[in-house]
CSV table of C-alpha atoms in Angstrom, one decimal:
chain,number,residue,atom,x,y,z
A,7,MET,CA,46.9,-40.7,-28.0
A,8,SER,CA,49.9,-38.4,-27.5
A,9,ARG,CA,50.8,-37.1,-24.1
A,10,LEU,CA,49.9,-33.5,-25.2
A,11,MET,CA,46.5,-34.6,-26.5
A,12,LYS,CA,45.8,-36.4,-23.2
A,13,ARG,CA,46.5,-33.1,-21.4
A,14,PHE,CA,43.9,-31.4,-23.6
A,15,ALA,CA,41.4,-34.2,-23.2
A,16,THR,CA,41.5,-34.2,-19.4
A,17,ALA,CA,40.8,-30.5,-18.9
A,18,PRO,CA,38.4,-30.1,-16.0
A,19,ALA,CA,34.7,-29.7,-16.9
A,20,PRO,CA,33.2,-26.2,-16.4
A,21,PRO,CA,31.7,-25.7,-12.9
A,22,VAL,CA,28.0,-26.7,-12.5
A,23,ALA,CA,25.8,-23.8,-11.4
A,24,ALA,CA,23.8,-24.1,-8.2
A,25,ARG,CA,21.0,-22.2,-9.9
A,26,GLU,CA,20.3,-21.0,-13.5
A,27,LEU,CA,18.2,-17.9,-14.1
A,28,THR,CA,17.0,-16.0,-17.1
A,29,ALA,CA,17.3,-12.2,-17.2
A,30,VAL,CA,15.2,-10.3,-19.7
A,31,SER,CA,16.8,-7.2,-21.1
A,32,ALA,CA,15.1,-3.9,-22.1
A,33,ASP,CA,14.5,-5.1,-25.7
A,34,GLY,CA,13.2,-8.5,-24.6
A,35,SER,CA,16.4,-10.4,-25.1
A,36,ARG,CA,16.8,-13.3,-22.7
A,37,LEU,CA,20.1,-13.8,-21.0
A,38,HIS,CA,21.5,-17.1,-19.6
A,39,VAL,CA,22.6,-16.4,-15.9
A,40,GLU,CA,24.4,-18.8,-13.6
A,41,VAL,CA,24.6,-18.6,-9.8
A,42,HIS,CA,27.4,-20.5,-8.0
A,43,GLY,CA,28.2,-20.7,-4.3
A,44,PRO,CA,26.3,-20.3,-1.1
A,45,GLU,CA,23.3,-18.1,-0.4
A,46,GLY,CA,24.1,-15.2,1.9
A,47,ALA,CA,27.8,-15.0,0.8
A,48,PRO,CA,29.3,-11.8,-0.6
A,49,ALA,CA,28.3,-11.4,-4.2
A,50,VAL,CA,30.6,-11.2,-7.3
A,51,VAL,CA,29.2,-10.6,-10.8
A,52,LEU,CA,31.4,-11.7,-13.8
A,53,ALA,CA,31.0,-10.3,-17.4
A,54,HIS,CA,33.0,-12.1,-20.1
A,55,GLY,CA,34.5,-10.7,-23.2
A,56,TRP,CA,34.1,-10.9,-27.0
A,57,THR,CA,33.8,-14.5,-28.4
A,58,CYS,CA,33.8,-16.0,-24.9
A,59,SER,CA,31.2,-17.4,-22.4
A,60,THR,CA,30.7,-18.1,-18.7
A,61,HIS,CA,33.2,-21.0,-19.2
A,62,PHE,CA,35.9,-18.3,-19.6
A,63,TRP,CA,35.6,-17.6,-15.8
A,64,ALA,CA,35.8,-21.3,-14.8
A,65,ALA,CA,39.0,-20.9,-12.7
A,66,GLN,CA,37.5,-17.8,-10.8
A,67,ILE,CA,34.2,-19.6,-10.3
A,68,ARG,CA,35.8,-22.7,-8.8
A,69,GLU,CA,38.0,-20.7,-6.4
A,70,LEU,CA,35.5,-18.0,-5.4
A,71,ALA,CA,32.3,-20.1,-5.1
A,72,ALA,CA,33.6,-21.8,-1.9
A,73,ASP,CA,32.8,-18.6,0.0
A,74,HIS,CA,31.2,-16.2,-2.4
A,75,ARG,CA,28.0,-16.2,-4.4
A,76,VAL,CA,29.2,-15.9,-8.0
A,77,VAL,CA,26.9,-14.7,-10.7
A,78,ALA,CA,28.1,-15.2,-14.3
A,79,TYR,CA,26.1,-14.6,-17.5
A,80,ASP,CA,26.5,-15.1,-21.2
A,81,GLN,CA,26.5,-11.9,-23.2
A,82,ARG,CA,23.9,-11.8,-26.0
A,83,GLY,CA,24.8,-14.2,-28.8
A,84,HIS,CA,27.4,-15.9,-26.7
A,85,GLY,CA,27.3,-19.3,-24.9
A,86,ARG,CA,23.7,-20.1,-24.0
A,87,THR,CA,22.3,-16.7,-24.6
A,88,PRO,CA,20.4,-16.5,-28.0
A,89,ALA,CA,21.6,-14.3,-30.8
A,90,VAL,CA,19.9,-11.1,-31.6
A,91,ALA,CA,19.2,-9.0,-34.8
A,92,LYS,CA,21.9,-6.7,-36.0
A,93,ALA,CA,20.3,-3.7,-34.3
A,94,GLY,CA,20.7,-5.4,-31.0
A,95,HIS,CA,24.5,-5.1,-31.0
A,96,SER,CA,25.6,-1.9,-29.2
A,97,THR,CA,27.2,-0.7,-26.0
A,98,GLU,CA,23.7,0.5,-24.9
A,99,ALA,CA,22.5,-3.1,-25.3
A,100,LEU,CA,25.4,-4.3,-23.2
A,101,ALA,CA,24.5,-1.9,-20.5
A,102,ASP,CA,20.8,-2.9,-20.6
A,103,ASP,CA,21.8,-6.5,-20.3
A,104,LEU,CA,24.0,-5.9,-17.3
A,105,GLU,CA,21.2,-4.0,-15.6
A,106,ALA,CA,18.8,-6.9,-16.2
A,107,VAL,CA,21.3,-9.4,-14.8
A,108,LEU,CA,21.9,-7.3,-11.6
A,109,ALA,CA,18.1,-6.8,-11.1
A,110,THR,CA,17.5,-10.6,-11.6
A,111,ALA,CA,20.3,-12.1,-9.6
A,112,LEU,CA,20.6,-9.6,-6.7
A,113,GLU,CA,18.1,-8.4,-4.2
A,114,PRO,CA,17.0,-4.7,-4.2
A,115,GLY,CA,19.9,-2.7,-2.7
A,116,GLU,CA,22.3,-5.6,-2.5
A,117,ARG,CA,25.9,-4.7,-3.4
A,118,ALA,CA,28.4,-6.8,-5.4
A,119,VAL,CA,31.9,-6.6,-6.8
A,120,LEU,CA,31.6,-6.5,-10.6
A,121,ALA,CA,34.4,-7.8,-12.8
A,122,GLY,CA,34.5,-7.5,-16.5
A,123,HIS,CA,37.1,-8.9,-19.0
A,124,SER,CA,37.6,-7.2,-22.4
A,125,MET,CA,34.1,-6.5,-23.7
A,126,GLY,CA,32.8,-7.3,-20.3
A,127,GLY,CA,34.9,-4.4,-18.9
A,128,MET,CA,33.4,-2.2,-21.7
A,129,THR,CA,30.0,-3.4,-20.5
A,130,LEU,CA,30.7,-2.0,-17.0
A,131,MET,CA,31.9,1.3,-18.5
A,132,ALA,CA,28.8,1.5,-20.7
A,133,ALA,CA,26.5,0.9,-17.6
A,134,ALA,CA,28.4,3.2,-15.2
A,135,SER,CA,25.8,6.0,-15.3
A,136,ARG,CA,22.8,3.6,-15.0
A,137,PRO,CA,20.7,3.7,-11.8
A,138,THR,CA,20.8,-0.1,-11.4
A,139,PHE,CA,24.6,-0.1,-11.7
A,140,ALA,CA,24.8,2.5,-9.0
A,141,GLU,CA,22.4,0.6,-6.8
A,142,HIS,CA,24.3,-2.7,-6.9
A,143,ALA,CA,28.0,-2.0,-7.7
A,144,ALA,CA,30.2,-1.8,-4.6
A,145,ALA,CA,33.5,-2.0,-6.5
A,146,ALA,CA,34.7,-3.0,-10.0
A,147,LEU,CA,37.6,-4.8,-11.7
A,148,LEU,CA,38.4,-3.8,-15.3
A,149,CYS,CA,40.5,-6.7,-16.8
A,150,SER,CA,42.3,-6.5,-20.1
A,151,THR,CA,40.1,-3.9,-21.6
A,152,GLY,CA,40.0,-0.4,-23.1
A,153,SER,CA,37.5,2.4,-23.7
A,154,SER,CA,38.4,3.6,-27.2
A,155,ARG,CA,40.8,3.4,-30.1
A,156,LEU,CA,40.9,-0.4,-29.9
A,157,VAL,CA,41.8,-1.0,-33.5
A,158,ALA,CA,44.2,1.8,-33.8
A,159,GLU,CA,46.1,0.8,-30.7
A,160,SER,CA,46.0,-3.0,-31.4
A,161,LEU,CA,49.4,-4.8,-31.9
A,162,VAL,CA,48.0,-7.8,-33.6
A,163,VAL,CA,49.6,-6.7,-36.9
A,164,PRO,CA,53.4,-6.4,-36.2
A,165,MET,CA,54.2,-3.1,-37.9
A,166,ARG,CA,54.4,0.5,-36.8
A,167,ALA,CA,51.3,2.5,-36.2
A,168,CYS,CA,49.8,3.9,-39.3
A,169,GLY,CA,46.5,4.1,-41.2
A,170,PHE,CA,47.3,1.0,-43.2
A,171,ARG,CA,47.9,-1.0,-40.0
A,172,THR,CA,44.6,0.2,-38.5
A,173,ARG,CA,42.7,-0.8,-41.7
A,174,LEU,CA,44.4,-4.2,-41.8
A,175,THR,CA,43.8,-4.9,-38.1
A,176,GLY,CA,40.1,-4.0,-38.5
A,177,ALA,CA,39.8,-6.3,-41.5
A,178,ILE,CA,41.4,-9.2,-39.5
A,179,LEU,CA,39.4,-8.7,-36.4
A,180,GLY,CA,36.1,-8.2,-38.3
A,181,SER,CA,36.7,-11.0,-40.8
A,182,ARG,CA,33.7,-13.1,-41.8
A,183,ALA,CA,35.9,-16.2,-42.4
A,184,PRO,CA,34.9,-19.2,-40.3
A,185,LEU,CA,37.3,-20.1,-37.5
A,186,GLY,CA,36.6,-23.8,-38.2
A,187,PRO,CA,37.6,-26.6,-35.9
A,188,VAL,CA,40.3,-26.3,-33.3
A,189,THR,CA,43.6,-27.5,-34.8
A,190,PRO,CA,47.3,-27.1,-33.9
A,191,VAL,CA,47.5,-24.2,-36.4
A,192,SER,CA,44.5,-22.4,-35.1
A,193,ARG,CA,45.8,-22.7,-31.5
A,194,ARG,CA,49.1,-21.1,-32.6
A,195,ILE,CA,47.2,-18.3,-34.3
A,196,LEU,CA,45.0,-17.7,-31.2
A,197,ARG,CA,48.0,-17.8,-28.9
A,198,TYR,CA,49.8,-15.2,-31.0
A,199,ALA,CA,46.9,-12.8,-31.2
A,200,THR,CA,45.4,-13.2,-27.6
A,201,MET,CA,47.9,-14.8,-25.2
A,202,GLY,CA,51.4,-14.4,-23.9
A,203,PRO,CA,54.2,-16.4,-25.6
A,204,GLY,CA,54.8,-18.6,-22.6
A,205,THR,CA,51.2,-19.6,-22.0
A,206,ALA,CA,50.8,-23.3,-21.1
A,207,PRO,CA,49.4,-25.4,-24.0
A,208,GLU,CA,46.4,-26.6,-22.0
A,209,ARG,CA,45.4,-23.0,-21.3
A,210,VAL,CA,45.7,-22.1,-25.0
A,211,ALA,CA,43.6,-25.2,-25.8
A,212,GLU,CA,41.0,-24.1,-23.2
A,213,CYS,CA,40.7,-20.6,-24.8
A,214,ALA,CA,40.6,-22.1,-28.3
A,215,ARG,CA,37.6,-24.3,-27.4
A,216,ILE,CA,35.7,-21.3,-26.0
A,217,VAL,CA,36.5,-18.8,-28.8
A,218,HIS,CA,35.8,-21.3,-31.6
A,219,ALA,CA,32.4,-22.1,-30.1
A,220,CYS,CA,31.3,-18.5,-30.6
A,221,PRO,CA,28.9,-18.3,-33.7
A,222,ARG,CA,30.4,-16.4,-36.6
A,223,PRO,CA,27.6,-13.8,-36.9
A,224,THR,CA,28.0,-12.9,-33.3
A,225,ARG,CA,31.7,-12.6,-33.6
A,226,VAL,CA,31.5,-10.4,-36.6
A,227,ALA,CA,28.6,-8.2,-35.3
A,228,TRP,CA,30.4,-7.4,-32.0
A,229,ALA,CA,33.7,-6.8,-33.8
A,230,GLN,CA,32.0,-4.0,-35.7
A,231,VAL,CA,30.8,-2.5,-32.5
A,232,LEU,CA,34.2,-2.7,-30.8
A,233,ALA,CA,35.9,-1.1,-33.9
A,234,GLU,CA,33.9,2.1,-33.3
A,235,LEU,CA,34.0,2.0,-29.5
A,236,ASP,CA,34.1,5.3,-27.6
A,237,LEU,CA,33.4,4.8,-23.8
A,238,ASP,CA,35.8,7.5,-22.5
A,239,ALA,CA,32.9,9.3,-20.9
A,240,GLY,CA,31.8,6.0,-19.3
A,241,VAL,CA,35.2,5.7,-17.6
A,242,ARG,CA,34.7,9.1,-15.9
A,243,GLU,CA,31.2,7.9,-14.7
A,244,MET,CA,32.7,5.0,-12.8
A,245,ARG,CA,32.6,6.7,-9.5
A,246,LEU,CA,33.3,3.7,-7.4
A,247,PRO,CA,36.5,1.9,-6.3
A,248,THR,CA,37.9,0.3,-9.4
A,249,ALA,CA,41.0,-1.8,-10.0
A,250,VAL,CA,42.6,-2.4,-13.3
A,251,VAL,CA,44.5,-5.6,-14.4
A,252,ALA,CA,46.3,-6.1,-17.7
A,253,GLY,CA,49.0,-8.2,-19.3
A,254,THR,CA,52.1,-6.5,-20.6
A,255,ALA,CA,52.1,-8.8,-23.7
A,256,ASP,CA,48.5,-8.1,-24.6
A,257,ARG,CA,48.2,-7.4,-28.3
A,258,LEU,CA,44.4,-6.9,-28.5
A,259,THR,CA,44.2,-4.2,-25.8
A,260,PRO,CA,47.8,-3.3,-25.1
A,261,ILE,CA,49.0,-2.1,-21.7
A,262,VAL,CA,48.6,1.6,-22.9
A,263,HIS,CA,44.8,1.1,-22.4
A,264,ALA,CA,45.1,-0.1,-18.8
A,265,ARG,CA,47.4,2.9,-18.0
A,266,ALA,CA,44.9,5.3,-19.6
A,267,LEU,CA,42.0,3.8,-17.6
A,268,ALA,CA,44.0,4.0,-14.3
A,269,ALA,CA,44.7,7.7,-15.0
A,270,SER,CA,41.1,8.5,-16.0
A,271,LEU,CA,39.1,6.6,-13.4
A,272,PRO,CA,37.7,8.9,-10.6
A,273,GLU,CA,38.6,6.3,-7.9
A,274,CYS,CA,41.3,3.9,-9.2
A,275,VAL,CA,42.5,1.7,-6.4
A,276,GLY,CA,45.2,-0.1,-8.3
A,277,LEU,CA,46.8,-1.0,-11.6
A,278,VAL,CA,48.3,-4.5,-11.8
A,279,GLU,CA,50.5,-5.2,-14.8
A,280,LEU,CA,51.1,-8.9,-15.3
A,281,ALA,CA,54.5,-9.3,-17.0
A,282,GLY,CA,54.5,-11.6,-20.0
A,283,THR,CA,50.7,-12.2,-19.9
A,284,GLY,CA,48.5,-11.6,-22.9
A,285,HIS,CA,44.9,-10.6,-23.3
A,286,MET,CA,43.2,-13.7,-21.8
A,287,THR,CA,44.3,-12.8,-18.2
A,288,PRO,CA,41.5,-14.8,-16.3
A,289,VAL,CA,42.7,-18.0,-18.0
A,290,GLU,CA,46.4,-17.2,-18.4
A,291,ALA,CA,46.9,-15.8,-14.8
A,292,PRO,CA,43.8,-17.1,-12.9
A,293,GLU,CA,45.4,-16.8,-9.5
A,294,ALA,CA,46.3,-13.1,-10.0
A,295,VAL,CA,42.9,-12.2,-11.3
A,296,THR,CA,41.1,-14.1,-8.5
A,297,ALA,CA,43.3,-12.4,-5.9
A,298,GLU,CA,42.3,-9.0,-7.2
A,299,ILE,CA,38.6,-9.8,-7.0
A,300,ARG,CA,39.1,-11.1,-3.4
A,301,LYS,CA,40.9,-7.9,-2.5
A,302,LEU,CA,37.9,-5.8,-3.7
A,303,VAL,CA,35.4,-8.1,-1.8
A,304,ASP,CA,37.4,-7.9,1.4
A,305,ALA,CA,37.8,-4.1,1.2
A,306,HIS,CA,34.2,-3.2,0.1
A,307,LEU,CA,32.0,-6.1,1.0
A,308,GLY,CA,33.9,-7.6,4.0
A,309,LYS,CA,32.4,-7.7,7.4
A,310,ASP,CA,34.6,-4.8,8.6
A,311,ALA,CA,34.1,-2.6,5.6
A,312,PRO,CA,32.9,0.9,6.6
A,313,GLY,CA,29.2,1.6,5.8
A,314,ARG,CA,28.1,-2.1,5.7
A,315,GLN,CA,24.5,-2.5,6.6
A,316,ASN,CA,22.9,-5.8,7.6
A,317,ILE,CA,19.4,-6.0,6.4
A,318,GLY,CA,17.4,-9.2,6.9
A,319,ARG,CA,15.9,-10.8,3.8
A,320,GLN,CA,12.9,-12.9,3.5
A,321,ASN,CA,13.7,-16.6,4.2
A,322,ILE,CA,17.2,-16.2,2.8
A,323,GLY,CA,19.2,-13.9,5.1
A,324,ARG,CA,21.4,-12.3,2.4
A,325,GLN,CA,22.9,-9.0,3.5
A,326,ASN,CA,22.7,-5.6,1.8
A,327,ILE,CA,26.3,-4.4,1.8
A,328,GLY,CA,27.0,-0.7,1.9
A,329,ARG,CA,29.8,0.8,-0.3
A,330,GLN,CA,33.0,1.9,1.2
A,331,ASP,CA,33.7,5.6,0.7
A,332,THR,CA,37.4,5.6,-0.1
A,333,GLY,CA,39.8,8.3,-1.2
A,334,ARG,CA,41.5,7.8,-4.6
A,335,GLN,CA,44.5,5.6,-4.6
A,336,HIS,CA,46.6,4.7,-7.6
A,337,THR,CA,49.2,2.0,-7.2
A,338,ARG,CA,51.0,-0.1,-9.7
A,339,THR,CA,52.2,-3.7,-9.1
A,340,LYS,CA,54.1,-5.7,-11.6
A,341,LEU,CA,53.7,-9.4,-11.2
A,342,GLU,CA,56.0,-11.9,-12.9
A,343,GLU,CA,53.8,-14.6,-14.5
A,344,ASN,CA,55.6,-17.8,-15.5
A,345,ALA,CA,52.8,-19.7,-17.3
């Protein structure tokens, strides 16, 4: 076995959940939910993106679960969550699912930091006006995502913006062709489309395993939803402290989306641009993404956060954490990422 193949073969196994739950969405869809970390710790809820699964958050779960209660779930049709009929693919369904997960994994009134990558970030935007979101969301992280014009702004096809590029991009992203097994060629294609040029080979291989595991019908159905996405109104409904993280080499949701989000959010608390990083930021730059989640927890769920209320819970002792009422801040940090 070659040295490179040994590196791929020895990738760490995904974290094992302390508990597994099933959340039931509004249309009866059953969602696989994992809970990691100690009871009573500050809560973080992770929503993954298109063609991914809870395994996508492995680095964040390993780091945060030491002192946080981390809730991760598989979006419908992904990972261990069953597929649904064509009518079950919509941004409304994503919002329904997130509400179900929050109601299932958190106690009434309990607050959490919510982080969404790509389609997971769109899930947060879609749910922003929902009552369960307002009840449970103390702060949010939007990671490598956008609210509209995803196909028109995509840089996957290397040519100037025009109608032909938009049509060609849509055809590529919505292709019904099978991805097939993970091969050196498929890894190179995935890295070009979704990751920065300097991404370490083992991280490319990790993403390839996750993406290639997504069933083709699920991939195609959600590609059609994302092609018509318009959640600009949902961005304006996110009336809670929200940070934005994106890679400057992102071809799927280019940095223009992150800057537009930061400008439109009612309470943006930071825009972090990761230099040279692509679309798969939680895998490409795990330390940076985890650090942003920790910052939100410390500011809005920490013991010294204004408005925190300690309410005893039956036999568990979790705390109901009040939201910090902050003024709007908008800062931009550029981090050099040498993967």
